[in-house]
Amino acid sequence: MTLLEIRDLHVGVDSREIIRGLDLMVNAGEVHAIMGPNGSGKSTLSHVIAGKPGYEVTGGQILFRGEDLLEMEPNERAAKGVFLAFQYPVEIPGVTTMNFLRTALNAQRKARGRGEFSTPEFLKKVREVAESLNIPRDMLKRGVNVGFSGGEKKRNEILQMALFEPSLCILDEIDSGLDIDALRIVASGINGLRSPERAMIVITHYQRLLHYIVPDYVHVMSKGRVVKSGGKELALELEACGYGQFETAA
Ligand SMILES: Nc1ncnc2c1ncn2[C@@H]1O[C@H](COP(=O)(O)OP(=O)(O)OP(=O)(O)O)[C@@H](O)[C@H]1O
Ligand SMILES: [Mg+2]
């Protein structure tokens, strides 16, 4: 089943075109990796899919399960199952991680027609997942991402992802800032969420991550477009040869 279908997408910021005719099709069960040089528009694409404000879609379509995603508010998209782990997770001072998770999770369950978790049910679930990601309990009592190290922020993103049970997970440089052990833990957390009903888009610069999270497809983005798609071997080719060959193609 096709989950995400992007057709000839054009996106601008401050009247500068950043996404310039991008096509991408993602089916349930698939893992797609997106690679590409700095500034090629990878994060912009992820933000536009998730509904972050500040971007102007000037052309094209994004369909999620056949529905027009661009017509939906960001919270509706989340309720439909779209999840983005940010390249730079935001800090929310004054809201503890626990409260944030509970509020967001119950809002989503409600929107999906499922009952709210009771407090003990919720605590049990969070603690279980947090433990599997090596997130200490006291971190959950602190403000969301406030004073978290780079790697802790990334693990916190995966904690959210595991709790929210999204059907489309977009992971923007989830490997940046992770130490070797954390990379393994995070990758195994992500792999544990792979399922025939769920798809993932993994944005990364490094083959290293794709060694742990083996993608079905790899796409190269350059100057706001997908300029080449292939299997997992394409990532190895990129690591060996760099992006030079695609700059002219774009
Ligand atoms: N809010 C904004 N205002 C101005 N320019 C922007 C804005 N957001 C993105 N851009 C520009 O759009 C281009 C694409 O940025 P984007 O963050 O999507 O790149 P990226 O592929 O994710 O790069 P990286 O690999 O470094 O994370 C960059 O040139 C960036 O400066
Ligand atoms: Mg980026």
Short mmCIF file of C-alpha atoms and ligand atoms in Angstrom, two decimals:
data_model
loop_
_atom_site.label_atom_id
_atom_site.label_comp_id
_atom_site.label_asym_id
_atom_site.label_seq_id
_atom_site.Cartn_x
_atom_site.Cartn_y
_atom_site.Cartn_z
CA MET A 1 0.00 0.00 0.00
CA THR A 2 1.27 3.47 -0.85
CA LEU A 3 1.63 5.60 2.27
CA LEU A 4 3.30 8.70 0.93
CA GLU A 5 3.20 10.09 -2.56
CA ILE A 6 4.98 13.31 -3.41
CA ARG A 7 4.52 14.66 -6.90
CA ASP A 8 6.48 17.51 -8.46
CA LEU A 9 6.79 19.35 -5.15
CA HIS A 10 8.02 22.94 -5.16
CA VAL A 11 8.69 24.77 -1.89
CA GLY A 12 10.07 28.22 -1.24
CA VAL A 13 11.24 30.21 1.74
CA ASP A 14 11.31 34.00 1.45
CA SER A 15 10.66 33.72 -2.30
CA ARG A 16 13.72 31.50 -2.77
CA GLU A 17 12.91 28.07 -4.21
CA ILE A 18 14.42 25.28 -2.11
CA ILE A 19 12.51 22.18 -3.20
CA ARG A 20 12.42 22.23 -6.97
CA GLY A 21 10.28 19.51 -8.48
CA LEU A 22 10.68 16.60 -6.09
CA ASP A 23 9.02 13.21 -6.54
CA LEU A 24 8.99 10.45 -3.93
CA MET A 25 6.83 7.41 -3.37
CA VAL A 26 6.95 5.41 -0.13
CA ASN A 27 5.01 2.19 0.47
CA ALA A 28 4.12 0.66 3.82
CA GLY A 29 6.85 -1.62 5.10
CA GLU A 30 9.65 0.18 3.28
CA VAL A 31 12.67 2.03 4.62
CA HIS A 32 13.96 4.82 2.40
CA ALA A 33 17.22 6.62 3.01
CA ILE A 34 17.71 10.16 1.75
CA MET A 35 21.26 11.38 1.37
CA GLY A 36 22.62 14.53 -0.21
CA PRO A 37 24.94 17.44 0.33
CA ASN A 38 24.43 20.14 2.96
CA GLY A 39 21.74 22.56 1.90
CA SER A 40 20.16 20.26 -0.71
CA GLY A 41 16.76 20.55 1.00
CA LYS A 42 16.49 17.34 3.06
CA SER A 43 15.37 18.99 6.31
CA THR A 44 13.12 21.37 4.40
CA LEU A 45 11.38 18.37 2.85
CA SER A 46 10.91 16.73 6.25
CA HIS A 47 9.53 19.97 7.72
CA VAL A 48 7.06 20.40 4.87
CA ILE A 49 5.79 16.83 5.29
CA ALA A 50 5.34 17.34 9.04
CA GLY A 51 3.70 20.75 8.54
CA LYS A 52 6.21 23.06 10.17
CA PRO A 53 5.12 26.64 9.40
CA GLY A 54 7.25 29.10 7.43
CA TYR A 55 7.36 27.32 4.08
CA GLU A 56 5.44 28.18 0.96
CA VAL A 57 4.38 25.26 -1.20
CA THR A 58 4.26 26.75 -4.69
CA GLY A 59 3.48 23.60 -6.64
CA GLY A 60 2.89 19.87 -6.54
CA GLN A 61 1.19 17.52 -4.13
CA ILE A 62 1.80 15.45 -1.02
CA LEU A 63 -0.64 12.62 -0.50
CA PHE A 64 -0.72 10.50 2.64
CA ARG A 65 -2.79 7.35 2.18
CA GLY A 66 -4.35 9.17 -0.77
CA GLU A 67 -5.36 12.21 1.29
CA ASP A 68 -4.02 15.71 0.70
CA LEU A 69 -1.52 16.16 3.52
CA LEU A 70 -0.91 19.84 2.77
CA GLU A 71 -4.53 20.61 3.68
CA MET A 72 -4.03 19.25 7.21
CA GLU A 73 -2.82 21.04 10.34
CA PRO A 74 0.40 19.65 11.85
CA ASN A 75 -1.52 17.99 14.72
CA GLU A 76 -3.90 16.32 12.26
CA ARG A 77 -0.91 14.95 10.37
CA ALA A 78 0.50 13.57 13.60
CA ALA A 79 -2.84 11.99 14.44
CA LYS A 80 -2.90 10.40 10.98
CA GLY A 81 0.45 8.83 11.79
CA VAL A 82 3.14 11.19 10.50
CA PHE A 83 6.10 11.57 12.83
CA LEU A 84 9.26 13.63 12.43
CA ALA A 85 12.35 13.28 14.57
CA PHE A 86 13.98 16.69 14.17
CA GLN A 87 17.61 17.24 13.17
CA TYR A 88 17.64 19.90 15.88
CA PRO A 89 15.09 18.94 18.57
CA VAL A 90 13.53 21.98 20.24
CA GLU A 91 13.73 22.70 23.95
CA ILE A 92 10.46 23.34 25.80
CA PRO A 93 11.32 24.90 29.17
CA GLY A 94 8.66 24.57 31.86
CA VAL A 95 7.10 21.39 30.45
CA THR A 96 8.51 18.16 31.84
CA THR A 97 9.25 15.41 29.36
CA MET A 98 6.79 13.15 31.19
CA ASN A 99 3.94 15.69 30.94
CA PHE A 100 4.72 16.44 27.34
CA LEU A 101 4.68 12.74 26.42
CA ARG A 102 1.46 12.08 28.29
CA THR A 103 -0.38 15.06 26.79
CA ALA A 104 0.81 14.38 23.25
CA LEU A 105 0.18 10.65 23.46
CA ASN A 106 -3.33 10.97 24.88
CA ALA A 107 -4.25 13.68 22.35
CA GLN A 108 -3.19 11.36 19.57
CA ARG A 109 -4.96 8.34 21.02
CA LYS A 110 -8.11 10.43 21.31
CA ALA A 111 -7.82 11.66 17.72
CA ARG A 112 -7.41 8.04 16.61
CA GLY A 113 -10.51 6.99 18.51
CA ARG A 114 -8.63 5.07 21.18
CA GLY A 115 -9.02 5.55 24.92
CA GLU A 116 -6.56 7.56 26.97
CA PHE A 117 -3.98 5.66 28.97
CA SER A 118 -4.49 5.57 32.73
CA THR A 119 -1.58 7.00 34.73
CA PRO A 120 -0.16 3.59 35.76
CA GLU A 121 -0.51 2.24 32.21
CA PHE A 122 1.24 5.30 30.84
CA LEU A 123 4.06 5.19 33.40
CA LYS A 124 4.68 1.52 32.76
CA LYS A 125 4.88 2.05 29.01
CA VAL A 126 7.17 5.09 29.18
CA ARG A 127 9.51 3.45 31.65
CA GLU A 128 9.74 0.32 29.55
CA VAL A 129 10.59 2.18 26.36
CA ALA A 130 12.90 4.65 28.14
CA GLU A 131 14.82 1.77 29.65
CA SER A 132 15.26 0.08 26.29
CA LEU A 133 16.76 3.34 24.99
CA ASN A 134 18.98 3.77 28.03
CA ILE A 135 17.18 6.96 29.08
CA PRO A 136 17.47 7.47 32.84
CA ARG A 137 14.24 8.19 34.75
CA ASP A 138 15.40 11.53 36.08
CA MET A 139 15.74 12.81 32.51
CA LEU A 140 11.98 12.33 32.10
CA LYS A 141 11.36 14.74 34.98
CA ARG A 142 13.33 17.54 33.34
CA GLY A 143 11.98 20.11 30.89
CA VAL A 144 11.69 18.73 27.35
CA ASN A 145 15.23 18.65 25.93
CA VAL A 146 16.32 21.40 28.34
CA GLY A 147 19.99 20.89 29.05
CA PHE A 148 19.93 17.51 27.31
CA SER A 149 23.14 16.60 25.52
CA GLY A 150 23.00 16.18 21.74
CA GLY A 151 22.76 12.42 22.05
CA GLU A 152 20.14 12.59 24.81
CA LYS A 153 17.94 14.77 22.60
CA LYS A 154 18.14 12.21 19.82
CA ARG A 155 17.20 9.38 22.17
CA ASN A 156 14.29 11.47 23.40
CA GLU A 157 13.04 11.77 19.80
CA ILE A 158 13.07 7.98 19.46
CA LEU A 159 11.26 7.63 22.78
CA GLN A 160 8.47 9.78 21.35
CA MET A 161 8.45 7.80 18.15
CA ALA A 162 8.16 4.49 20.00
CA LEU A 163 5.26 5.80 22.11
CA PHE A 164 3.28 7.52 19.37
CA GLU A 165 3.25 4.46 17.07
CA PRO A 166 3.37 6.47 13.84
CA SER A 167 2.90 4.88 10.43
CA LEU A 168 5.38 7.18 8.68
CA CYS A 169 8.56 7.93 10.62
CA ILE A 170 10.91 10.57 9.28
CA LEU A 171 14.27 10.60 11.00
CA ASP A 172 16.39 13.64 10.17
CA GLU A 173 20.03 12.91 10.99
CA ILE A 174 19.12 10.82 13.99
CA ASP A 175 22.74 9.61 14.05
CA SER A 176 24.33 13.04 14.44
CA GLY A 177 25.82 13.52 17.86
CA LEU A 178 25.38 9.91 18.95
CA ASP A 179 28.31 8.03 20.44
CA ILE A 180 29.00 4.51 19.17
CA ASP A 181 26.97 2.76 21.87
CA ALA A 182 24.07 5.21 21.60
CA LEU A 183 24.03 4.72 17.83
CA ARG A 184 23.56 0.97 18.34
CA ILE A 185 20.85 1.51 20.95
CA VAL A 186 18.97 4.04 18.85
CA ALA A 187 19.29 1.92 15.69
CA SER A 188 17.99 -1.14 17.47
CA GLY A 189 15.09 0.94 18.86
CA ILE A 190 14.30 2.05 15.31
CA ASN A 191 14.66 -1.45 13.87
CA GLY A 192 12.28 -2.72 16.54
CA LEU A 193 9.66 -0.39 15.08
CA ARG A 194 10.03 -1.67 11.53
CA SER A 195 6.83 -3.37 10.48
CA PRO A 196 4.83 -4.17 7.32
CA GLU A 197 2.35 -1.38 8.19
CA ARG A 198 4.97 1.26 8.85
CA ALA A 199 7.38 3.14 6.62
CA MET A 200 10.51 5.10 7.45
CA ILE A 201 12.44 7.86 5.77
CA VAL A 202 15.93 8.04 7.17
CA ILE A 203 17.92 11.18 6.35
CA THR A 204 21.61 10.75 6.91
CA HIS A 205 25.06 11.67 5.67
CA TYR A 206 26.67 8.42 6.64
CA GLN A 207 26.67 4.84 5.47
CA ARG A 208 27.48 3.96 9.09
CA LEU A 209 23.82 4.43 10.13
CA LEU A 210 22.61 2.43 7.13
CA HIS A 211 24.81 -0.43 8.24
CA TYR A 212 22.49 -0.71 11.26
CA ILE A 213 19.24 0.39 9.65
CA VAL A 214 19.39 -1.30 6.26
CA PRO A 215 17.25 0.63 3.77
CA ASP A 216 15.25 -0.81 0.89
CA TYR A 217 15.88 2.29 -1.22
CA VAL A 218 18.42 5.09 -1.22
CA HIS A 219 17.73 8.47 -2.82
CA VAL A 220 20.22 11.21 -3.55
CA MET A 221 18.92 14.74 -3.19
CA SER A 222 20.67 17.61 -4.83
CA LYS A 223 19.45 21.19 -5.20
CA GLY A 224 15.91 20.39 -4.16
CA ARG A 225 15.33 17.28 -6.25
CA VAL A 226 15.83 13.54 -6.10
CA VAL A 227 18.52 13.08 -8.71
CA LYS A 228 19.19 9.38 -8.27
CA SER A 229 17.46 6.43 -6.61
CA GLY A 230 18.74 2.93 -6.07
CA GLY A 231 19.14 0.11 -3.59
CA LYS A 232 21.25 0.06 -0.45
CA GLU A 233 24.43 -0.26 -2.53
CA LEU A 234 23.96 3.33 -3.70
CA ALA A 235 24.93 4.51 -0.21
CA LEU A 236 28.25 2.68 -0.48
CA GLU A 237 28.86 4.17 -3.90
CA LEU A 238 28.24 7.65 -2.46
CA GLU A 239 30.62 7.04 0.40
CA ALA A 240 33.29 6.03 -2.11
CA CYS A 241 32.70 8.68 -4.78
CA GLY A 242 30.98 11.66 -3.08
CA TYR A 243 28.28 13.84 -4.59
CA GLY A 244 30.31 15.49 -7.37
CA GLN A 245 28.76 13.32 -10.10
CA PHE A 246 25.23 14.43 -9.14
CA GLU A 247 25.82 18.15 -8.90
CA THR A 248 25.76 18.50 -12.67
CA ALA A 249 22.79 16.14 -13.02
CA ALA A 250 20.73 18.47 -10.81
N1 LIG B 1 13.86 29.47 7.08
C1 LIG B 1 14.78 29.59 6.10
N2 LIG B 1 15.17 30.82 5.65
C2 LIG B 1 16.09 30.93 4.69
N3 LIG B 1 16.68 29.89 4.07
C3 LIG B 1 16.33 28.66 4.46
C4 LIG B 1 15.37 28.44 5.50
N4 LIG B 1 15.21 27.11 5.68
C5 LIG B 1 16.06 26.54 4.79
N5 LIG B 1 16.72 27.47 4.06
C6 LIG B 1 17.76 27.20 3.05
O1 LIG B 1 17.34 26.11 2.26
C7 LIG B 1 18.44 25.29 1.90
C8 LIG B 1 18.13 23.85 2.30
O2 LIG B 1 18.20 23.73 3.72
P1 LIG B 1 17.95 22.34 4.46
O3 LIG B 1 18.08 22.59 5.91
O4 LIG B 1 16.70 21.75 3.95
O5 LIG B 1 19.20 21.48 3.92
P2 LIG B 1 19.67 20.03 4.32
O6 LIG B 1 19.71 19.23 3.04
O7 LIG B 1 18.86 19.49 5.42
O8 LIG B 1 21.19 20.29 4.81
P3 LIG B 1 22.05 19.59 5.99
O9 LIG B 1 22.62 18.35 5.38
O10 LIG B 1 23.13 20.58 6.25
O11 LIG B 1 21.17 19.35 7.17
C9 LIG B 1 19.66 25.89 2.58
O12 LIG B 1 20.37 26.65 1.62
C10 LIG B 1 19.07 26.76 3.68
O13 LIG B 1 19.89 27.87 3.96
MG MG B 2 19.21 19.00 7.37
#
